[in-house]
Tab-separated table of N, CA and C and ligand atoms in Angstrom:
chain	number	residue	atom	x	y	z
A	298	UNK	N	68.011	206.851	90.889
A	298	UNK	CA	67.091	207.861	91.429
A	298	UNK	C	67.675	209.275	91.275
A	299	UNK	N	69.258	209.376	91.512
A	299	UNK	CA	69.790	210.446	91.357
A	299	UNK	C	69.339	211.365	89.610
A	300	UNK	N	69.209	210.497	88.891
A	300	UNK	CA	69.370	210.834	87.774
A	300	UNK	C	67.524	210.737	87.185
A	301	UNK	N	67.081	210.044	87.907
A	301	UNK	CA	65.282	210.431	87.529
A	301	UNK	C	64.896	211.632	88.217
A	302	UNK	N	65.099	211.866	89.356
A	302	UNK	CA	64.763	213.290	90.228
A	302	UNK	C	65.917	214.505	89.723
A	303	UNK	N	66.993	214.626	89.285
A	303	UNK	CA	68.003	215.563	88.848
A	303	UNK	C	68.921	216.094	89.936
A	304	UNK	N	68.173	215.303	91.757
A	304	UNK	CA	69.154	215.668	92.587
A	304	UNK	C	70.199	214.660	92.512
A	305	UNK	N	71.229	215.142	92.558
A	305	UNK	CA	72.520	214.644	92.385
A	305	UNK	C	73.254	214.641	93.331
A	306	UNK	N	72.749	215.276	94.579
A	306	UNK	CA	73.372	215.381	95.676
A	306	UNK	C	72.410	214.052	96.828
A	307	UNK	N	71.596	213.167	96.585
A	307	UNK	CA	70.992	212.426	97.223
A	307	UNK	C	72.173	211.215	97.640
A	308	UNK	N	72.099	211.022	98.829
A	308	UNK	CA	73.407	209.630	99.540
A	308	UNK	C	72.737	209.056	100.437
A	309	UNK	N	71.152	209.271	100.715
A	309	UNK	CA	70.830	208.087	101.529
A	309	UNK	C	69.342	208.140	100.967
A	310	UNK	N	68.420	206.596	101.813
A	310	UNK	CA	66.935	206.665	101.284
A	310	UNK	C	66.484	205.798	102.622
A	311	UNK	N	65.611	206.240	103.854
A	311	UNK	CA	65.069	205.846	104.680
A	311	UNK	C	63.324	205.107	104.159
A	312	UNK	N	62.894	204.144	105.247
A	312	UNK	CA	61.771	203.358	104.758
A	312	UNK	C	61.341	203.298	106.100
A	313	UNK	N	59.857	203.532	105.738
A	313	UNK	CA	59.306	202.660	106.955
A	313	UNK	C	57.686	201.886	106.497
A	314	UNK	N	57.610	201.137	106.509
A	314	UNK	CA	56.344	200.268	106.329
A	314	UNK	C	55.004	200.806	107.206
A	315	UNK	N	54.034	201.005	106.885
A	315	UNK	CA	52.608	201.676	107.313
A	315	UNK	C	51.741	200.896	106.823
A	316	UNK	N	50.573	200.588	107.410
A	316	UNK	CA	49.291	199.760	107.767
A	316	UNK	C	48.490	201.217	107.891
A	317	UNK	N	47.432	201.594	107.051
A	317	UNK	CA	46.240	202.245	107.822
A	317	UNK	C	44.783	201.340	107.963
A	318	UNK	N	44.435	201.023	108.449
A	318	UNK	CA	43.234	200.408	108.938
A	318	UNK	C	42.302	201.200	108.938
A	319	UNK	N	40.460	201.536	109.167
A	319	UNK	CA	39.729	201.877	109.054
A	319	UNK	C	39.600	203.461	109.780
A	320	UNK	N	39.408	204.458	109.699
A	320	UNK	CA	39.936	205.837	110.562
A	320	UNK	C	41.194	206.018	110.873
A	321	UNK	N	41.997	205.486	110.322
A	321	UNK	CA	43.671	206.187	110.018
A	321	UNK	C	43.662	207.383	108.941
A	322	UNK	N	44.174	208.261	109.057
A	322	UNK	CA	44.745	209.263	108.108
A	322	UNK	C	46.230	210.088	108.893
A	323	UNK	N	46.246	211.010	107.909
A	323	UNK	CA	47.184	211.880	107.904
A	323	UNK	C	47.117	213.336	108.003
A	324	UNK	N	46.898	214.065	108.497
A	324	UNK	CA	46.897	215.407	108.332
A	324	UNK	C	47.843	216.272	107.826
A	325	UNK	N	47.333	217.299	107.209
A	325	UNK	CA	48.609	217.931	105.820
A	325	UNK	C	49.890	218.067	106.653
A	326	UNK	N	50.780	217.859	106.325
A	326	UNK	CA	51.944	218.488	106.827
A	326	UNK	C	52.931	218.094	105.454
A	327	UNK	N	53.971	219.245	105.342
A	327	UNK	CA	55.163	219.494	104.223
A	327	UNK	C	56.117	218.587	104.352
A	328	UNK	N	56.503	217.644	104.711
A	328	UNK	CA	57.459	216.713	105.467
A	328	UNK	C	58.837	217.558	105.395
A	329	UNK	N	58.533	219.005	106.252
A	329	UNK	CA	59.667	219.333	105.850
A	329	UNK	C	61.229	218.984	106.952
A	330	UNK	N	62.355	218.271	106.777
A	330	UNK	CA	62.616	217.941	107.486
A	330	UNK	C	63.460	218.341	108.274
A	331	UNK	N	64.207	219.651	108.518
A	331	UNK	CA	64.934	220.638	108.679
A	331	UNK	C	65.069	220.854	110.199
A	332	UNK	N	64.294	220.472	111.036
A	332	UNK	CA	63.874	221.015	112.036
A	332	UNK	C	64.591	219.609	112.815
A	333	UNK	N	64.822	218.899	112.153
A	333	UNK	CA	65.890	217.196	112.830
A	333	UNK	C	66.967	217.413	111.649
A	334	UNK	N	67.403	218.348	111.159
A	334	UNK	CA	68.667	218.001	110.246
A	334	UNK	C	68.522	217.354	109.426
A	335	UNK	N	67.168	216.915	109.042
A	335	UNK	CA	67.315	216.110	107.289
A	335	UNK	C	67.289	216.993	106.314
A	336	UNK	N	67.745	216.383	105.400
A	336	UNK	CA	67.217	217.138	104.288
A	336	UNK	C	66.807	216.296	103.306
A	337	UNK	N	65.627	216.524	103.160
A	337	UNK	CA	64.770	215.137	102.281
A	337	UNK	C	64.195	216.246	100.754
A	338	UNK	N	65.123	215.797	99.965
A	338	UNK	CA	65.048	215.921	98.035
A	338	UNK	C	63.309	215.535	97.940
A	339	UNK	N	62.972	213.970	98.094
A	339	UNK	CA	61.717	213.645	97.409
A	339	UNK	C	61.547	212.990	98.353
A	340	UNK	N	60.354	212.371	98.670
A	340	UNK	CA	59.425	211.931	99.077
A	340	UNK	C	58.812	210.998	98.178
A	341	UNK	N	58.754	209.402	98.440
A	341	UNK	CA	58.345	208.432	97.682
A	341	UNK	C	57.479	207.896	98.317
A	342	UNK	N	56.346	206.761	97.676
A	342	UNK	CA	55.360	206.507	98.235
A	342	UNK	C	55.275	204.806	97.727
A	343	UNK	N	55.449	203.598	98.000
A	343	UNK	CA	55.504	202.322	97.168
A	343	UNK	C	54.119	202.078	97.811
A	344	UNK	N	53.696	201.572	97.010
A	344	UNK	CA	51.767	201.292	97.154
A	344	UNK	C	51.958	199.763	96.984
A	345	UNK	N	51.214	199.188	98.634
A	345	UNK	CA	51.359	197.554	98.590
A	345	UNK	C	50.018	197.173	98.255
A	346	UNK	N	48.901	197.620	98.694
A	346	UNK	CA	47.261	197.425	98.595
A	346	UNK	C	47.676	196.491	97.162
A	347	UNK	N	46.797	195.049	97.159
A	347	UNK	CA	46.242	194.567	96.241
A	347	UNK	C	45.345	195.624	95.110
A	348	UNK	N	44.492	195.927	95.508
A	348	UNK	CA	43.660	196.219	94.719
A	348	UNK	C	42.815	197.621	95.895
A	349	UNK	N	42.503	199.016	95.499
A	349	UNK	CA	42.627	199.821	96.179
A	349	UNK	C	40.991	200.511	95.497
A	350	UNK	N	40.186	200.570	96.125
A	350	UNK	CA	39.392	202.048	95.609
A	350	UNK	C	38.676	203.152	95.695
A	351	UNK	N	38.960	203.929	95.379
A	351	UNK	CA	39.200	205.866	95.830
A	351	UNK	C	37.864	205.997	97.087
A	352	UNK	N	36.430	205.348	96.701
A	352	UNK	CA	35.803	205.002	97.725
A	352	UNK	C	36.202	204.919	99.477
A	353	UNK	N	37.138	204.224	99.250
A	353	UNK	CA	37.900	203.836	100.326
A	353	UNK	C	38.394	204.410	101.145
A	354	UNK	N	38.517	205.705	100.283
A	354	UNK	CA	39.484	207.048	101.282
A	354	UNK	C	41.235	206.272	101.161
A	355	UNK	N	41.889	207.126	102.187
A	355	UNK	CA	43.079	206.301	102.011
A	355	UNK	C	43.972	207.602	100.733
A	356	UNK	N	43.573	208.538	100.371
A	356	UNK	CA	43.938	209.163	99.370
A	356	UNK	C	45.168	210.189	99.591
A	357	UNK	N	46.109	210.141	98.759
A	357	UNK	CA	46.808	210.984	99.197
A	357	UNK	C	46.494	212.559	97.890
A	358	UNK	N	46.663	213.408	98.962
A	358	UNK	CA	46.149	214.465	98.490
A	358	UNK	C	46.956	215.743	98.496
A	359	UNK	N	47.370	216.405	97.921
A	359	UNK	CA	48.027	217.353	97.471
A	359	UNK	C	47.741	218.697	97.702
A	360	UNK	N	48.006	219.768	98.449
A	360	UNK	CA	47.393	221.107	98.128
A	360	UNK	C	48.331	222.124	97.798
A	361	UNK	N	47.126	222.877	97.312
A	361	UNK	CA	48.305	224.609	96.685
A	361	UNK	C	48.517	225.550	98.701
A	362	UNK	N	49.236	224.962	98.308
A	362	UNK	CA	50.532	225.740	99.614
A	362	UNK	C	49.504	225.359	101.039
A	363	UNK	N	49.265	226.343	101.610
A	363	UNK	CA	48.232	226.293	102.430
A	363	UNK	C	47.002	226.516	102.839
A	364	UNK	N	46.435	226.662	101.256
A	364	UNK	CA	44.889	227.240	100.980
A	364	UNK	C	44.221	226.498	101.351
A	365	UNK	N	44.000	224.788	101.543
A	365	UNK	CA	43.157	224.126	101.320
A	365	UNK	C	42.927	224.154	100.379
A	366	UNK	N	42.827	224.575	99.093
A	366	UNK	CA	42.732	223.805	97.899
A	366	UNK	C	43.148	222.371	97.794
A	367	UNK	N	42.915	220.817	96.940
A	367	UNK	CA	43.296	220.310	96.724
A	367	UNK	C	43.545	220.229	95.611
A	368	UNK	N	45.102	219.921	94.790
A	368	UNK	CA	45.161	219.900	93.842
A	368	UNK	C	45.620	218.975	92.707
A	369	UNK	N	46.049	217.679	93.490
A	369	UNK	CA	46.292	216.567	92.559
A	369	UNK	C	46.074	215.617	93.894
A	370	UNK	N	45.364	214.402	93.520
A	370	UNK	CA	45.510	212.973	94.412
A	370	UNK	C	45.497	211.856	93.333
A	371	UNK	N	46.831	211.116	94.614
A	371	UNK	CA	47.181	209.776	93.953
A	371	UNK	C	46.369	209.137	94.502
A	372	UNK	N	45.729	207.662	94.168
A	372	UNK	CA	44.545	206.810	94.226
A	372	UNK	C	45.942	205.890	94.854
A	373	UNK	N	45.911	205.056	95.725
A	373	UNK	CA	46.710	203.872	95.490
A	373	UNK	C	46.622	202.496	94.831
A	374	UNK	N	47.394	202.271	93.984
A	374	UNK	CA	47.438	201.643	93.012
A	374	UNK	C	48.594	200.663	93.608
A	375	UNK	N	48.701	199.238	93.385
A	375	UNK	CA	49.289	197.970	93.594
A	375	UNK	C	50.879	198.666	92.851
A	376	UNK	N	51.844	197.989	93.520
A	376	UNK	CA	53.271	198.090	93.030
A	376	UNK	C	53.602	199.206	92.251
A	377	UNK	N	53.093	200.901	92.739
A	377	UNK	CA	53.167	201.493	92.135
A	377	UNK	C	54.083	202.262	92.929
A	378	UNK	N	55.057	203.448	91.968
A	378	UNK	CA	56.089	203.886	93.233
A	378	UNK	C	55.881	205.240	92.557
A	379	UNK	N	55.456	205.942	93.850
A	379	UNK	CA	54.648	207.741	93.429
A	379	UNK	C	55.862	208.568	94.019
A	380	UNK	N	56.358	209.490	93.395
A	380	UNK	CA	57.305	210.637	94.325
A	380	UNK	C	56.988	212.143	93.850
A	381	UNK	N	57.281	212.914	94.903
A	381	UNK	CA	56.975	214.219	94.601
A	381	UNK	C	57.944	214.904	95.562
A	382	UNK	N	58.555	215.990	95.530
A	382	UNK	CA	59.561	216.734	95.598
A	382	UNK	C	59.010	217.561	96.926
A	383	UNK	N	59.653	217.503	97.895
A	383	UNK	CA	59.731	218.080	99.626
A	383	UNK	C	60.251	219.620	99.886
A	384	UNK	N	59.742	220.566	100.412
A	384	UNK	CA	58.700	220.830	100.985
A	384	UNK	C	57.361	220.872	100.417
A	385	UNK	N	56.425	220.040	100.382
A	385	UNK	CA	55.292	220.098	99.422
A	385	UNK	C	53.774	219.857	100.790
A	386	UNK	N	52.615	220.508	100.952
A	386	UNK	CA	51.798	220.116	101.264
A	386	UNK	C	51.066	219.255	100.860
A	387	UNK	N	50.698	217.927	101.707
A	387	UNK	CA	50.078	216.745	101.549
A	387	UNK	C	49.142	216.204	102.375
A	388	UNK	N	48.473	215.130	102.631
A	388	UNK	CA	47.888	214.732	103.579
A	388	UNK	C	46.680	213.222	102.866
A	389	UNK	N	47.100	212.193	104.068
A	389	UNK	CA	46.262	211.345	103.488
A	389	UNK	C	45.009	211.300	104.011
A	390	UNK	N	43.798	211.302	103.386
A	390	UNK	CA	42.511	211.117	104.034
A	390	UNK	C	42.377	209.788	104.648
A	391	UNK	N	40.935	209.883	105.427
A	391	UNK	CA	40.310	208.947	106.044
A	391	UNK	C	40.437	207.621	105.592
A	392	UNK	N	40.886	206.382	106.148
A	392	UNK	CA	39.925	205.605	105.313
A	392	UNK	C	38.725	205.096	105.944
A	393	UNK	N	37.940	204.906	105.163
A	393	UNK	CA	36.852	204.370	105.329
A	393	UNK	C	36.496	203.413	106.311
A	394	UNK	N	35.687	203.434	107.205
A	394	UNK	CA	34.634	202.162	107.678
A	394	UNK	C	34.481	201.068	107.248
A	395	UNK	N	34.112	201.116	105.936
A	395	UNK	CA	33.909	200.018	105.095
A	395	UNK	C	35.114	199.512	104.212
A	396	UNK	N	36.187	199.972	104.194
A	396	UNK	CA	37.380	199.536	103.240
A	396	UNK	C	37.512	198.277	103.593
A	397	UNK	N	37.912	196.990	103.019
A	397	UNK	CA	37.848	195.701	103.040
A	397	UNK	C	38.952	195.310	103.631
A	398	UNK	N	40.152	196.378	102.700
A	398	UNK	CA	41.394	196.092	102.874
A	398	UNK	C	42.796	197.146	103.812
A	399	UNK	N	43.593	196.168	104.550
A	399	UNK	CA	44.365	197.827	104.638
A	399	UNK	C	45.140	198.534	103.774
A	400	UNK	N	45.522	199.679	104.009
A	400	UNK	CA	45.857	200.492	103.278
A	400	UNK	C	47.601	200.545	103.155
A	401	UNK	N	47.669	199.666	102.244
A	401	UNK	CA	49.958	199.166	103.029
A	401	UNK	C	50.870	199.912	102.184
A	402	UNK	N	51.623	199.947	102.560
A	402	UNK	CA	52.542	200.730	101.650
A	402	UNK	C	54.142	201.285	102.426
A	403	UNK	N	55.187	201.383	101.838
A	403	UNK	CA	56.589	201.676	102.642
A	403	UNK	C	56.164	203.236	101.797
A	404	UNK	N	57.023	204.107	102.806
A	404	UNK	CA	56.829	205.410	102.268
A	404	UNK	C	58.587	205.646	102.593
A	405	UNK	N	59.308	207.042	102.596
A	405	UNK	CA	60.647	207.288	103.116
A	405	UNK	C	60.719	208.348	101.795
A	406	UNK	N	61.723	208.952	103.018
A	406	UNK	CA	62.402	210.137	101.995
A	406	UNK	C	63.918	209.645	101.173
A	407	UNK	N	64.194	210.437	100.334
A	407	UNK	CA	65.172	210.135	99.180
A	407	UNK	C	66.280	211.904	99.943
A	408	UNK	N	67.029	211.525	100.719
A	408	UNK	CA	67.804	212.170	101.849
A	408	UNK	C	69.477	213.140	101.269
A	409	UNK	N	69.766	213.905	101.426
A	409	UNK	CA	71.140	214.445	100.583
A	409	UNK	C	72.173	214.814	102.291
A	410	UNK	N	70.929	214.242	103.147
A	410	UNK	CA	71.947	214.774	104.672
A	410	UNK	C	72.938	213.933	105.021
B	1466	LIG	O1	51.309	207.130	102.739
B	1466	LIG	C1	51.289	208.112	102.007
B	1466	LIG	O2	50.686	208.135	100.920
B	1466	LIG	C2	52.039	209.362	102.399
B	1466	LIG	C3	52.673	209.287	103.754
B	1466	LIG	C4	53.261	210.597	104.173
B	1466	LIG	O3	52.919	211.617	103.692
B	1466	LIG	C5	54.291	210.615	105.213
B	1466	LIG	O4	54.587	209.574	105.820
B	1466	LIG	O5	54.846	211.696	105.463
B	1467	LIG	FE1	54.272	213.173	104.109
């Protein structure tokens, strides 16, 4: 990981496993972690959902700083492992009412504290 992200200073990687069920989301926040003494390089995302679709909500979503713009979303996709570089604005939407399935996935930061 040290050597796919270019931080070279990364020595730890925390996990925690998440379930969203039907009206779970996330509201934007930067995961920035400074404010507890972390210091989190990247931010990874392992996508457990069988089979996932955008319908569903459940989206993780990206914005330019704090405009509300959105500007890139990952769909979750089965055994897929998404990272993007911290302090970054994010936020996962709704999911759906109707989503069949939950929304699973281990998330954790990639840590240099
Ligand atoms: O589950 C996701 O896609 C992102 C989770 C997240 O942003 C977080 O836990 O800080
Ligand atoms: Fe986050």
């Amino acid at each position: 990981m040290r050597e796919l992200t270019g931080f070279t200073d990364i020595r730890k990687v925390d996990a925690q496993a998440t379930r969203y069920l039907p009206g779970h989301f996330l509201t934007a926040h930067d995961d920035d972690g400074s404010p507890t003494g972390q210091i989190r390089r990247v931010a990874y995302v392992l996508s457990l959902s069988e089979r996932w679709h955008p319908d569903w909500g459940g989206l993780l979503n990206f914005y330019d700083g704090d405009s509300g713009q959105i500007q890139d979303t990952f769909v979750p996709a089965y055994n897929t492992l998404s990272l993007f570089t911290t302090p970054q604005y994010h936020a996962v939407s709704t999911v759906a009412p109707y989503a069949p399935l939950p929304r699973l996935s281990i998330t954790g930061w990639l840590r240099a504290d």
